PDB file of C-alpha atoms in Angstrom:
ATOM      1  CA  MET A 111     -51.619 -30.181 105.629  1.00 47.00           C
ATOM      2  CA  ASN A 112     -49.465 -27.461 104.141  1.00 61.00           C
ATOM      3  CA  ALA A 113     -50.012 -26.555 100.501  1.00 87.00           C
ATOM      4  CA  ASN A 114     -47.218 -27.138  98.000  1.00 92.00           C
ATOM      5  CA  LEU A 115     -44.834 -24.192  97.823  1.00 96.00           C
ATOM      6  CA  LEU A 116     -42.815 -25.650  94.941  1.00 96.00           C
ATOM      7  CA  GLU A 117     -44.019 -28.014  92.233  1.00 97.00           C
ATOM      8  CA  VAL A 118     -41.601 -29.479  89.700  1.00 97.00           C
ATOM      9  CA  GLU A 119     -43.246 -31.324  86.816  1.00 96.00           C
ATOM     10  CA  ASN A 120     -41.486 -33.299  84.063  1.00 96.00           C
ATOM     11  CA  LEU A 121     -38.350 -31.176  84.433  1.00 97.00           C
ATOM     12  CA  THR A 122     -35.755 -32.015  81.797  1.00 97.00           C
ATOM     13  CA  LYS A 123     -32.324 -30.725  80.843  1.00 96.00           C
ATOM     14  CA  HIS A 124     -30.434 -32.206  77.918  1.00 95.00           C
ATOM     15  CA  PHE A 125     -27.032 -30.864  76.897  1.00 92.00           C
ATOM     16  CA  THR A 126     -25.873 -31.255  73.301  1.00 88.00           C
ATOM     17  CA  LEU A 127     -22.256 -32.429  73.065  1.00 84.00           C
ATOM     18  CA  ASN A 128     -20.404 -31.422  69.917  1.00 74.00           C
ATOM     19  CA  GLY A 129     -17.720 -34.113  70.142  1.00 62.00           C
ATOM     20  CA  ASP A 130     -14.617 -34.064  67.985  1.00 61.00           C
ATOM     21  CA  LEU A 131     -14.163 -32.190  64.718  1.00 55.00           C
ATOM     22  CA  VAL A 132     -14.983 -35.236  62.547  1.00 53.00           C
ATOM     23  CA  SER A 133     -18.270 -35.781  64.398  1.00 59.00           C
ATOM     24  CA  ARG A 134     -19.229 -32.126  64.052  1.00 59.00           C
ATOM     25  CA  LEU A 135     -18.470 -32.075  60.329  1.00 57.00           C
ATOM     26  CA  ALA A 136     -20.554 -35.225  59.874  1.00 59.00           C
ATOM     27  CA  GLY A 137     -23.435 -33.716  61.846  1.00 62.00           C
ATOM     28  CA  ARG A 138     -23.166 -36.377  64.534  1.00 70.00           C
ATOM     29  CA  THR A 139     -23.781 -35.027  68.017  1.00 76.00           C
ATOM     30  CA  LYS A 140     -24.512 -36.692  71.334  1.00 85.00           C
ATOM     31  CA  THR A 141     -26.974 -35.676  74.029  1.00 89.00           C
ATOM     32  CA  LEU A 142     -26.205 -35.728  77.737  1.00 93.00           C
ATOM     33  CA  LYS A 143     -29.442 -36.298  79.641  1.00 94.00           C
ATOM     34  CA  ALA A 144     -28.452 -34.599  82.902  1.00 95.00           C
ATOM     35  CA  VAL A 145     -32.007 -34.342  84.256  1.00 96.00           C
ATOM     36  CA  ASP A 146     -34.608 -36.466  82.511  1.00 94.00           C
ATOM     37  CA  ASP A 147     -38.319 -35.920  83.184  1.00 94.00           C
ATOM     38  CA  ILE A 148     -38.398 -35.608  86.976  1.00 96.00           C
ATOM     39  CA  SER A 149     -41.333 -34.473  89.125  1.00 96.00           C
ATOM     40  CA  PHE A 150     -41.625 -33.685  92.834  1.00 96.00           C
ATOM     41  CA  GLU A 151     -43.184 -31.165  95.193  1.00 96.00           C
ATOM     42  CA  ILE A 152     -42.189 -29.432  98.420  1.00 97.00           C
ATOM     43  CA  LYS A 153     -44.754 -28.315 100.954  1.00 96.00           C
ATOM     44  CA  ALA A 154     -44.428 -24.974 102.701  1.00 95.00           C
ATOM     45  CA  GLY A 155     -42.235 -25.243 105.775  1.00 95.00           C
ATOM     46  CA  GLU A 156     -40.746 -28.683 105.067  1.00 96.00           C
ATOM     47  CA  THR A 157     -37.304 -29.863 104.008  1.00 97.00           C
ATOM     48  CA  LEU A 158     -36.877 -32.167 101.021  1.00 97.00           C
ATOM     49  CA  GLY A 159     -33.511 -33.895 100.840  1.00 97.00           C
ATOM     50  CA  LEU A 160     -32.344 -34.664  97.288  1.00 97.00           C
ATOM     51  CA  VAL A 161     -29.691 -37.403  97.359  1.00 95.00           C
ATOM     52  CA  GLY A 162     -27.678 -39.480  94.937  1.00 92.00           C
ATOM     53  CA  GLU A 163     -24.108 -40.113  93.857  1.00 89.00           C
ATOM     54  CA  SER A 164     -21.966 -37.553  92.051  1.00 88.00           C
ATOM     55  CA  GLY A 165     -23.112 -36.841  88.511  1.00 89.00           C
ATOM     56  CA  CYS A 166     -26.715 -37.952  89.004  1.00 92.00           C
ATOM     57  CA  GLY A 167     -28.150 -34.475  88.287  1.00 94.00           C
ATOM     58  CA  LYS A 168     -28.816 -33.141  91.816  1.00 95.00           C
ATOM     59  CA  SER A 169     -26.987 -29.827  91.443  1.00 95.00           C
ATOM     60  CA  THR A 170     -28.313 -29.328  87.919  1.00 96.00           C
ATOM     61  CA  THR A 171     -31.834 -29.701  89.324  1.00 97.00           C
ATOM     62  CA  GLY A 172     -31.195 -26.872  91.788  1.00 96.00           C
ATOM     63  CA  ARG A 173     -29.861 -24.644  89.036  1.00 95.00           C
ATOM     64  CA  LEU A 174     -32.826 -25.419  86.789  1.00 96.00           C
ATOM     65  CA  ILE A 175     -35.301 -24.429  89.513  1.00 96.00           C
ATOM     66  CA  THR A 176     -33.535 -21.093  90.019  1.00 94.00           C
ATOM     67  CA  ARG A 177     -33.056 -20.716  86.251  1.00 94.00           C
ATOM     68  CA  LEU A 178     -29.308 -20.343  86.513  1.00 94.00           C
ATOM     69  CA  VAL A 179     -29.514 -23.021  83.821  1.00 95.00           C
ATOM     70  CA  GLU A 180     -32.489 -22.926  81.457  1.00 95.00           C
ATOM     71  CA  PRO A 181     -34.481 -26.205  81.294  1.00 96.00           C
ATOM     72  CA  THR A 182     -35.055 -28.056  78.046  1.00 95.00           C
ATOM     73  CA  SER A 183     -38.678 -28.684  79.031  1.00 95.00           C
ATOM     74  CA  GLY A 184     -40.984 -29.092  81.997  1.00 96.00           C
ATOM     75  CA  ALA A 185     -42.593 -26.787  84.537  1.00 96.00           C
ATOM     76  CA  VAL A 186     -41.448 -25.207  87.795  1.00 96.00           C
ATOM     77  CA  ARG A 187     -44.212 -23.582  89.820  1.00 96.00           C
ATOM     78  CA  LEU A 188     -43.583 -21.463  92.906  1.00 95.00           C
ATOM     79  CA  LYS A 189     -46.826 -20.799  94.795  1.00 93.00           C
ATOM     80  CA  GLY A 190     -48.655 -21.810  91.626  1.00 92.00           C
ATOM     81  CA  GLU A 191     -46.778 -19.394  89.349  1.00 93.00           C
ATOM     82  CA  ASP A 192     -44.802 -20.925  86.473  1.00 94.00           C
ATOM     83  CA  LEU A 193     -41.254 -19.611  86.888  1.00 95.00           C
ATOM     84  CA  LEU A 194     -40.219 -20.779  83.418  1.00 93.00           C
ATOM     85  CA  SER A 195     -42.678 -18.395  81.746  1.00 93.00           C
ATOM     86  CA  LEU A 196     -41.433 -15.295  83.582  1.00 93.00           C
ATOM     87  CA  THR A 197     -39.092 -12.706  82.089  1.00 92.00           C
ATOM     88  CA  GLY A 198     -37.639  -9.340  83.015  1.00 91.00           C
ATOM     89  CA  ASP A 199     -38.985  -7.602  86.102  1.00 91.00           C
ATOM     90  CA  ARG A 200     -41.492 -10.376  86.872  1.00 92.00           C
ATOM     91  CA  LEU A 201     -38.691 -12.952  87.034  1.00 91.00           C
ATOM     92  CA  LEU A 202     -36.602 -10.588  89.171  1.00 91.00           C
ATOM     93  CA  GLN A 203     -39.437 -10.218  91.663  1.00 90.00           C
ATOM     94  CA  ALA A 204     -40.095 -13.967  91.757  1.00 91.00           C
ATOM     95  CA  ARG A 205     -36.444 -14.624  92.541  1.00 89.00           C
ATOM     96  CA  LYS A 206     -36.775 -12.743  95.829  1.00 92.00           C
ATOM     97  CA  ALA A 207     -38.673 -15.756  97.172  1.00 94.00           C
ATOM     98  CA  LEU A 208     -36.117 -18.260  95.866  1.00 94.00           C
ATOM     99  CA  GLN A 209     -32.474 -18.276  96.961  1.00 95.00           C
ATOM    100  CA  LEU A 210     -29.554 -20.676  96.616  1.00 95.00           C
ATOM    101  CA  VAL A 211     -26.619 -21.482  98.927  1.00 96.00           C
ATOM    102  CA  PHE A 212     -23.712 -22.962  96.973  1.00 93.00           C
ATOM    103  CA  GLN A 213     -21.339 -25.750  97.944  1.00 91.00           C
ATOM    104  CA  ASP A 214     -18.092 -23.770  98.116  1.00 89.00           C
ATOM    105  CA  PRO A 215     -18.509 -20.440  99.943  1.00 86.00           C
ATOM    106  CA  TYR A 216     -15.050 -19.256  98.909  1.00 86.00           C
ATOM    107  CA  SER A 217     -15.943 -19.544  95.219  1.00 90.00           C
ATOM    108  CA  SER A 218     -19.417 -18.037  95.630  1.00 91.00           C
ATOM    109  CA  LEU A 219     -18.209 -14.915  97.488  1.00 94.00           C
ATOM    110  CA  ASN A 220     -16.396 -12.204  95.528  1.00 94.00           C
ATOM    111  CA  PRO A 221     -12.865 -12.025  96.999  1.00 94.00           C
ATOM    112  CA  ARG A 222     -12.518  -8.366  95.973  1.00 95.00           C
ATOM    113  CA  LYS A 223     -15.564  -7.242  97.964  1.00 96.00           C
ATOM    114  CA  THR A 224     -15.990  -6.730 101.682  1.00 97.00           C
ATOM    115  CA  ILE A 225     -18.783  -8.528 103.512  1.00 97.00           C
ATOM    116  CA  MET A 226     -20.655  -5.232 103.650  1.00 97.00           C
ATOM    117  CA  GLN A 227     -20.455  -4.887  99.869  1.00 96.00           C
ATOM    118  CA  ILE A 228     -21.459  -8.522  99.298  1.00 96.00           C
ATOM    119  CA  LEU A 229     -24.517  -8.427 101.560  1.00 97.00           C
ATOM    120  CA  GLN A 230     -25.749  -5.007 100.512  1.00 96.00           C
ATOM    121  CA  ARG A 231     -25.798  -5.932  96.821  1.00 95.00           C
ATOM    122  CA  PRO A 232     -29.129  -7.883  96.894  1.00 94.00           C
ATOM    123  CA  LEU A 233     -30.692  -4.976  98.793  1.00 95.00           C
ATOM    124  CA  GLU A 234     -29.545  -2.562  96.085  1.00 94.00           C
ATOM    125  CA  ILE A 235     -30.764  -4.712  93.201  1.00 93.00           C
ATOM    126  CA  HIS A 236     -34.249  -5.021  94.680  1.00 93.00           C
ATOM    127  CA  GLY A 237     -34.445  -1.520  96.136  1.00 91.00           C
ATOM    128  CA  LEU A 238     -34.974  -2.713  99.701  1.00 91.00           C
ATOM    129  CA  ALA A 239     -32.600  -0.196 101.285  1.00 89.00           C
ATOM    130  CA  LYS A 240     -31.800   3.210  99.826  1.00 86.00           C
ATOM    131  CA  THR A 241     -29.510   5.008 102.261  1.00 93.00           C
ATOM    132  CA  TRP A 242     -26.131   3.785 103.468  1.00 94.00           C
ATOM    133  CA  ASN A 243     -27.401   3.659 107.044  1.00 95.00           C
ATOM    134  CA  GLU A 244     -30.352   1.454 106.041  1.00 95.00           C
ATOM    135  CA  LYS A 245     -28.020  -0.911 104.207  1.00 95.00           C
ATOM    136  CA  ARG A 246     -25.566  -1.021 107.095  1.00 96.00           C
ATOM    137  CA  GLU A 247     -28.310  -1.736 109.604  1.00 96.00           C
ATOM    138  CA  ARG A 248     -29.748  -4.570 107.508  1.00 96.00           C
ATOM    139  CA  VAL A 249     -26.308  -6.114 106.879  1.00 97.00           C
ATOM    140  CA  LEU A 250     -25.512  -6.079 110.609  1.00 97.00           C
ATOM    141  CA  GLU A 251     -28.889  -7.697 111.280  1.00 97.00           C
ATOM    142  CA  LEU A 252     -28.131 -10.456 108.753  1.00 97.00           C
ATOM    143  CA  LEU A 253     -24.710 -11.118 110.261  1.00 97.00           C
ATOM    144  CA  ASN A 254     -26.260 -11.376 113.705  1.00 97.00           C
ATOM    145  CA  LEU A 255     -28.774 -13.947 112.415  1.00 97.00           C
ATOM    146  CA  VAL A 256     -25.968 -16.276 111.312  1.00 96.00           C
ATOM    147  CA  GLY A 257     -23.814 -15.856 114.413  1.00 95.00           C
ATOM    148  CA  LEU A 258     -21.367 -13.188 113.186  1.00 96.00           C
ATOM    149  CA  GLY A 259     -20.805  -9.700 114.573  1.00 94.00           C
ATOM    150  CA  ARG A 260     -20.206  -6.053 113.753  1.00 94.00           C
ATOM    151  CA  GLU A 261     -16.443  -6.611 113.684  1.00 95.00           C
ATOM    152  CA  HIS A 262     -16.813  -8.852 110.595  1.00 96.00           C
ATOM    153  CA  VAL A 263     -18.652  -6.434 108.336  1.00 95.00           C
ATOM    154  CA  ASP A 264     -15.654  -4.712 106.720  1.00 95.00           C
ATOM    155  CA  ARG A 265     -13.481  -7.788 106.264  1.00 96.00           C
ATOM    156  CA  TYR A 266     -12.869  -9.749 103.055  1.00 96.00           C
ATOM    157  CA  PRO A 267     -13.839 -13.412 102.455  1.00 95.00           C
ATOM    158  CA  HIS A 268     -10.249 -14.677 102.734  1.00 95.00           C
ATOM    159  CA  GLU A 269     -10.134 -13.459 106.345  1.00 96.00           C
ATOM    160  CA  PHE A 270     -12.744 -16.023 107.412  1.00 95.00           C
ATOM    161  CA  SER A 271     -12.770 -19.774 107.994  1.00 93.00           C
ATOM    162  CA  GLY A 272     -14.803 -22.069 105.743  1.00 92.00           C
ATOM    163  CA  GLY A 273     -17.630 -22.283 108.254  1.00 94.00           C
ATOM    164  CA  GLN A 274     -17.749 -18.500 108.668  1.00 95.00           C
ATOM    165  CA  ARG A 275     -17.792 -18.015 104.901  1.00 95.00           C
ATOM    166  CA  GLN A 276     -20.742 -20.382 104.614  1.00 96.00           C
ATOM    167  CA  ARG A 277     -22.533 -18.370 107.321  1.00 97.00           C
ATOM    168  CA  ILE A 278     -21.992 -15.279 105.179  1.00 97.00           C
ATOM    169  CA  ALA A 279     -23.398 -17.108 102.130  1.00 96.00           C
ATOM    170  CA  ILE A 280     -26.465 -18.055 104.184  1.00 97.00           C
ATOM    171  CA  ALA A 281     -26.832 -14.431 105.318  1.00 97.00           C
ATOM    172  CA  ARG A 282     -26.805 -13.331 101.681  1.00 97.00           C
ATOM    173  CA  ALA A 283     -29.515 -15.874 100.870  1.00 96.00           C
ATOM    174  CA  LEU A 284     -31.653 -14.459 103.708  1.00 96.00           C
ATOM    175  CA  ALA A 285     -31.222 -10.835 102.630  1.00 96.00           C
ATOM    176  CA  LEU A 286     -34.405 -10.805 100.528  1.00 95.00           C
ATOM    177  CA  ASP A 287     -36.609 -12.698 103.021  1.00 95.00           C
ATOM    178  CA  PRO A 288     -37.002 -15.778 100.779  1.00 96.00           C
ATOM    179  CA  GLU A 289     -39.583 -18.510 101.218  1.00 96.00           C
ATOM    180  CA  LEU A 290     -37.567 -21.301  99.576  1.00 97.00           C
ATOM    181  CA  VAL A 291     -33.830 -21.822 100.072  1.00 97.00           C
ATOM    182  CA  ILE A 292     -31.963 -24.376  97.972  1.00 97.00           C
ATOM    183  CA  GLY A 293     -28.804 -25.700  99.600  1.00 96.00           C
ATOM    184  CA  ASP A 294     -26.479 -27.245  97.002  1.00 95.00           C
ATOM    185  CA  GLU A 295     -24.209 -29.477  99.120  1.00 93.00           C
ATOM    186  CA  PRO A 296     -23.836 -26.539 101.558  1.00 93.00           C
ATOM    187  CA  VAL A 297     -21.852 -28.461 104.200  1.00 92.00           C
ATOM    188  CA  SER A 298     -19.856 -30.966 102.133  1.00 89.00           C
ATOM    189  CA  ALA A 299     -16.755 -28.727 101.971  1.00 83.00           C
ATOM    190  CA  LEU A 300     -16.666 -28.242 105.758  1.00 88.00           C
ATOM    191  CA  ASP A 301     -15.129 -30.190 108.632  1.00 88.00           C
ATOM    192  CA  VAL A 302     -17.518 -32.563 110.393  1.00 87.00           C
ATOM    193  CA  SER A 303     -17.741 -30.471 113.572  1.00 87.00           C
ATOM    194  CA  ILE A 304     -18.471 -27.350 111.522  1.00 92.00           C
ATOM    195  CA  GLN A 305     -21.046 -29.270 109.460  1.00 93.00           C
ATOM    196  CA  ALA A 306     -23.086 -29.871 112.613  1.00 92.00           C
ATOM    197  CA  GLN A 307     -23.015 -26.160 113.468  1.00 94.00           C
ATOM    198  CA  ILE A 308     -24.176 -25.124 110.003  1.00 94.00           C
ATOM    199  CA  LEU A 309     -26.916 -27.771 109.935  1.00 95.00           C
ATOM    200  CA  ASN A 310     -28.177 -26.553 113.311  1.00 95.00           C
ATOM    201  CA  LEU A 311     -28.125 -23.000 111.961  1.00 96.00           C
ATOM    202  CA  PHE A 312     -30.259 -24.092 108.992  1.00 96.00           C
ATOM    203  CA  ARG A 313     -32.801 -25.652 111.357  1.00 96.00           C
ATOM    204  CA  GLU A 314     -32.892 -22.618 113.652  1.00 96.00           C
ATOM    205  CA  LEU A 315     -33.438 -20.258 110.731  1.00 97.00           C
ATOM    206  CA  GLN A 316     -36.162 -22.524 109.350  1.00 97.00           C
ATOM    207  CA  GLU A 317     -38.058 -22.369 112.631  1.00 96.00           C
ATOM    208  CA  GLN A 318     -37.517 -18.632 113.003  1.00 96.00           C
ATOM    209  CA  PHE A 319     -38.572 -17.620 109.489  1.00 96.00           C
ATOM    210  CA  SER A 320     -40.801 -20.558 108.425  1.00 95.00           C
ATOM    211  CA  LEU A 321     -38.411 -21.372 105.587  1.00 97.00           C
ATOM    212  CA  THR A 322     -38.788 -24.208 103.107  1.00 97.00           C
ATOM    213  CA  TYR A 323     -35.646 -26.099 102.046  1.00 98.00           C
ATOM    214  CA  LEU A 324     -34.525 -28.177  99.103  1.00 97.00           C
ATOM    215  CA  PHE A 325     -31.376 -29.708 100.571  1.00 97.00           C
ATOM    216  CA  ILE A 326     -29.099 -31.306  97.973  1.00 96.00           C
ATOM    217  CA  ALA A 327     -26.473 -33.695  99.366  1.00 93.00           C
ATOM    218  CA  HIS A 328     -24.720 -37.007  98.900  1.00 88.00           C
ATOM    219  CA  ASP A 329     -24.024 -37.531 102.612  1.00 87.00           C
ATOM    220  CA  LEU A 330     -26.895 -39.630 103.924  1.00 89.00           C
ATOM    221  CA  SER A 331     -26.238 -38.764 107.575  1.00 87.00           C
ATOM    222  CA  VAL A 332     -26.645 -35.081 106.738  1.00 90.00           C
ATOM    223  CA  VAL A 333     -29.869 -35.729 104.836  1.00 92.00           C
ATOM    224  CA  ARG A 334     -31.264 -37.879 107.628  1.00 91.00           C
ATOM    225  CA  HIS A 335     -30.547 -35.146 110.183  1.00 90.00           C
ATOM    226  CA  ILE A 336     -32.270 -32.304 108.373  1.00 93.00           C
ATOM    227  CA  SER A 337     -34.923 -33.731 106.001  1.00 96.00           C
ATOM    228  CA  ASP A 338     -38.649 -34.337 106.426  1.00 96.00           C
ATOM    229  CA  ARG A 339     -38.860 -36.146 103.084  1.00 97.00           C
ATOM    230  CA  VAL A 340     -36.229 -37.596 100.762  1.00 97.00           C
ATOM    231  CA  ALA A 341     -35.984 -37.943  96.975  1.00 97.00           C
ATOM    232  CA  VAL A 342     -33.340 -40.301  95.566  1.00 97.00           C
ATOM    233  CA  MET A 343     -31.815 -39.634  92.119  1.00 96.00           C
ATOM    234  CA  TYR A 344     -29.937 -41.986  89.841  1.00 95.00           C
ATOM    235  CA  VAL A 345     -28.526 -40.918  86.436  1.00 94.00           C
ATOM    236  CA  GLY A 346     -30.996 -38.082  85.899  1.00 95.00           C
ATOM    237  CA  LYS A 347     -34.087 -39.875  87.244  1.00 96.00           C
ATOM    238  CA  ILE A 348     -35.856 -39.862  90.593  1.00 97.00           C
ATOM    239  CA  VAL A 349     -36.178 -43.505  91.648  1.00 96.00           C
ATOM    240  CA  GLU A 350     -37.760 -43.154  95.106  1.00 97.00           C
ATOM    241  CA  THR A 351     -39.409 -40.468  97.229  1.00 97.00           C
ATOM    242  CA  GLY A 352     -40.965 -40.665 100.660  1.00 96.00           C
ATOM    243  CA  PRO A 353     -40.856 -39.604 104.301  1.00 96.00           C
ATOM    244  CA  ALA A 354     -37.294 -39.603 105.626  1.00 95.00           C
ATOM    245  CA  ALA A 355     -38.166 -42.122 108.350  1.00 94.00           C
ATOM    246  CA  ALA A 356     -39.554 -44.583 105.793  1.00 94.00           C
ATOM    247  CA  ILE A 357     -36.670 -44.158 103.352  1.00 94.00           C
ATOM    248  CA  PHE A 358     -34.016 -44.771 105.988  1.00 92.00           C
ATOM    249  CA  SER A 359     -35.784 -47.547 107.890  1.00 90.00           C
ATOM    250  CA  ASP A 360     -37.276 -49.461 104.966  1.00 91.00           C
ATOM    251  CA  PRO A 361     -35.861 -48.412 101.555  1.00 93.00           C
ATOM    252  CA  GLN A 362     -37.644 -50.089  98.658  1.00 93.00           C
ATOM    253  CA  HIS A 363     -35.792 -49.310  95.441  1.00 95.00           C
ATOM    254  CA  PRO A 364     -32.666 -51.447  94.873  1.00 93.00           C
ATOM    255  CA  TYR A 365     -30.552 -48.339  94.369  1.00 94.00           C
ATOM    256  CA  THR A 366     -31.814 -46.746  97.601  1.00 94.00           C
ATOM    257  CA  ARG A 367     -31.036 -50.001  99.440  1.00 91.00           C
ATOM    258  CA  ALA A 368     -27.531 -49.982  97.996  1.00 90.00           C
ATOM    259  CA  LEU A 369     -27.029 -46.381  99.106  1.00 89.00           C
ATOM    260  CA  MET A 370     -28.088 -47.238 102.647  1.00 87.00           C
ATOM    261  CA  ALA A 371     -25.909 -50.359 102.659  1.00 83.00           C
ATOM    262  CA  ALA A 372     -22.872 -48.281 101.671  1.00 77.00           C
ATOM    263  CA  VAL A 373     -23.021 -46.292 104.910  1.00 74.00           C
ATOM    264  CA  PRO A 374     -20.197 -47.560 107.191  1.00 70.00           C
ATOM    265  CA  GLU A 375     -21.382 -49.594 110.172  1.00 67.00           C
ATOM    266  CA  ALA A 376     -19.792 -49.184 113.598  1.00 66.00           C
ATOM    267  CA  ASP A 377     -20.869 -52.670 114.670  1.00 68.00           C
ATOM    268  CA  PRO A 378     -18.426 -55.323 113.310  1.00 71.00           C
ATOM    269  CA  LYS A 379     -20.839 -58.091 114.293  1.00 73.00           C
ATOM    270  CA  LYS A 380     -23.570 -56.814 112.015  1.00 69.00           C
ATOM    271  CA  PRO A 381     -23.831 -58.954 108.854  1.00 67.00           C
ATOM    272  CA  PRO A 382     -22.899 -57.334 105.543  1.00 60.00           C
ATOM    273  CA  PRO A 383     -25.726 -56.029 103.351  1.00 59.00           C
ATOM    274  CA  LYS A 384     -27.426 -58.663 101.227  1.00 62.00           C
ATOM    275  CA  LEU A 385     -28.211 -56.419  98.277  1.00 62.00           C
ATOM    276  CA  THR A 386     -25.218 -55.225  96.260  1.00 70.00           C
ATOM    277  CA  LEU A 387     -24.832 -53.657  92.848  1.00 82.00           C
ATOM    278  CA  THR A 388     -22.255 -54.802  90.303  1.00 81.00           C
ATOM    279  CA  GLY A 389     -21.030 -53.315  87.055  1.00 81.00           C
ATOM    280  CA  GLU A 390     -20.576 -49.738  85.882  1.00 83.00           C
ATOM    281  CA  VAL A 391     -22.887 -46.803  86.508  1.00 86.00           C
ATOM    282  CA  ALA A 392     -25.023 -46.028  83.445  1.00 88.00           C
ATOM    283  CA  THR A 393     -23.884 -42.971  81.515  1.00 89.00           C
ATOM    284  CA  PRO A 394     -26.274 -40.047  81.014  1.00 91.00           C
ATOM    285  CA  ILE A 395     -24.912 -39.664  77.481  1.00 90.00           C
ATOM    286  CA  ASP A 396     -26.344 -42.991  76.339  1.00 84.00           C
ATOM    287  CA  PRO A 397     -28.598 -44.299  79.126  1.00 88.00           C
ATOM    288  CA  PRO A 398     -30.389 -47.633  78.778  1.00 88.00           C
ATOM    289  CA  PRO A 399     -33.913 -47.416  77.308  1.00 90.00           C
ATOM    290  CA  GLY A 400     -35.564 -48.953  80.365  1.00 93.00           C
ATOM    291  CA  CYS A 401     -34.599 -48.585  83.995  1.00 95.00           C
ATOM    292  CA  ARG A 402     -31.284 -46.766  84.401  1.00 93.00           C
ATOM    293  CA  LEU A 403     -30.245 -49.340  87.026  1.00 93.00           C
ATOM    294  CA  SER A 404     -31.149 -52.420  84.992  1.00 91.00           C
ATOM    295  CA  GLY A 405     -27.540 -53.256  84.064  1.00 89.00           C
ATOM    296  CA  ARG A 406     -26.497 -53.378  87.745  1.00 90.00           C
ATOM    297  CA  CYS A 407     -29.644 -54.498  89.533  1.00 90.00           C
ATOM    298  CA  PRO A 408     -29.762 -58.043  90.983  1.00 87.00           C
ATOM    299  CA  ILE A 409     -33.573 -58.226  90.691  1.00 89.00           C
ATOM    300  CA  ALA A 410     -33.833 -56.876  87.126  1.00 90.00           C
ATOM    301  CA  THR A 411     -36.158 -58.687  84.699  1.00 92.00           C
ATOM    302  CA  PRO A 412     -36.254 -58.432  80.892  1.00 92.00           C
ATOM    303  CA  ASN A 413     -38.886 -55.685  80.880  1.00 93.00           C
ATOM    304  CA  CYS A 414     -36.645 -53.576  83.172  1.00 93.00           C
ATOM    305  CA  ARG A 415     -34.210 -53.257  80.262  1.00 92.00           C
ATOM    306  CA  THR A 416     -36.803 -52.013  77.795  1.00 93.00           C
ATOM    307  CA  ASP A 417     -39.598 -50.211  79.700  1.00 94.00           C
ATOM    308  CA  PRO A 418     -38.911 -47.195  81.951  1.00 93.00           C
ATOM    309  CA  PRO A 419     -40.662 -47.825  85.295  1.00 94.00           C
ATOM    310  CA  PRO A 420     -43.121 -45.124  86.400  1.00 93.00           C
ATOM    311  CA  LEU A 421     -42.822 -43.507  89.819  1.00 94.00           C
ATOM    312  CA  ARG A 422     -45.835 -45.048  91.542  1.00 93.00           C
ATOM    313  CA  GLU A 423     -47.179 -44.840  95.069  1.00 94.00           C
ATOM    314  CA  ILE A 424     -46.691 -47.958  97.193  1.00 93.00           C
ATOM    315  CA  ALA A 425     -47.668 -46.345 100.523  1.00 92.00           C
ATOM    316  CA  PRO A 426     -48.958 -42.915 101.572  1.00 91.00           C
ATOM    317  CA  GLN A 427     -46.466 -40.321 100.225  1.00 92.00           C
ATOM    318  CA  HIS A 428     -44.001 -43.109  99.340  1.00 96.00           C
ATOM    319  CA  ARG A 429     -43.305 -43.604  95.621  1.00 96.00           C
ATOM    320  CA  VAL A 430     -40.910 -45.978  93.893  1.00 96.00           C
ATOM    321  CA  ALA A 431     -39.875 -46.357  90.240  1.00 96.00           C
ATOM    322  CA  CYS A 432     -39.421 -50.124  89.994  1.00 95.00           C
ATOM    323  CA  HIS A 433     -41.284 -52.835  88.084  1.00 93.00           C
ATOM    324  CA  ASN A 434     -40.572 -55.421  90.764  1.00 91.00           C
ATOM    325  CA  ILE A 435     -41.647 -53.586  93.932  1.00 85.00           C
TER     326      ILE A 435
END
């Protein structure tokens, strides 16, 4: 069994909200618990899909791991090294092994730079190519890896389609030969036909370079297609993790079941899902003291509203945070 490449332990990010002027003068502030004490691991060479509805903390988790946002507390270990303790040159070197592909390739690519300038920049920062010819050769190699050609190298981002721009973003992520690539909703802004092409490209690159993925998405069909394991988030907490086959065939947590039930069914004769959630989604500004789903869950008991359920193993590699499972 592959060793863990990434280990996330008790990762937390709380944002302090200042509120209105009266609240600030009175010293009353609120805390938004975007990511609240989550733990998971990713083995070398596998893909972990991180799913949940908008606002649950998925994208913030990706930014915390890469330290684009500094965590409030917790630990992030890459190959056993604590990334949160690194500074300066040591952090710069560690980041070579950890790259991120953003959701919107048009926003993440500098519109004033050519593709050559965009892709050569990581090489310059890390001193991986010194002469112009070395940079040009490496950039052309990267473009070839993602299905683009020599004719694209001197164009600007606005001259490409959305799918082509995302290929360029993937090429930039590959420039430093990373071991872990975090995809933050990398296909959600693309047409369905283009999504399939980009997902296939991710899989081909994974096989070619033995890459490890953290794939953040809200589209369950995308996650099912690409993931080996799945982690489900709800209002800053991970509520279920397990092999993708087990999560999709036999979800255990009420929220995971509701997610699966929300997927449109092509068969009109199939009966509607039995488990539904009612009420409003809990807010991360003032979440309930117990289970975050307790106000909406049809199987909630009194202790669900007061005691946070631990993420416990119910089957090999399958963990659920629920008092009643």
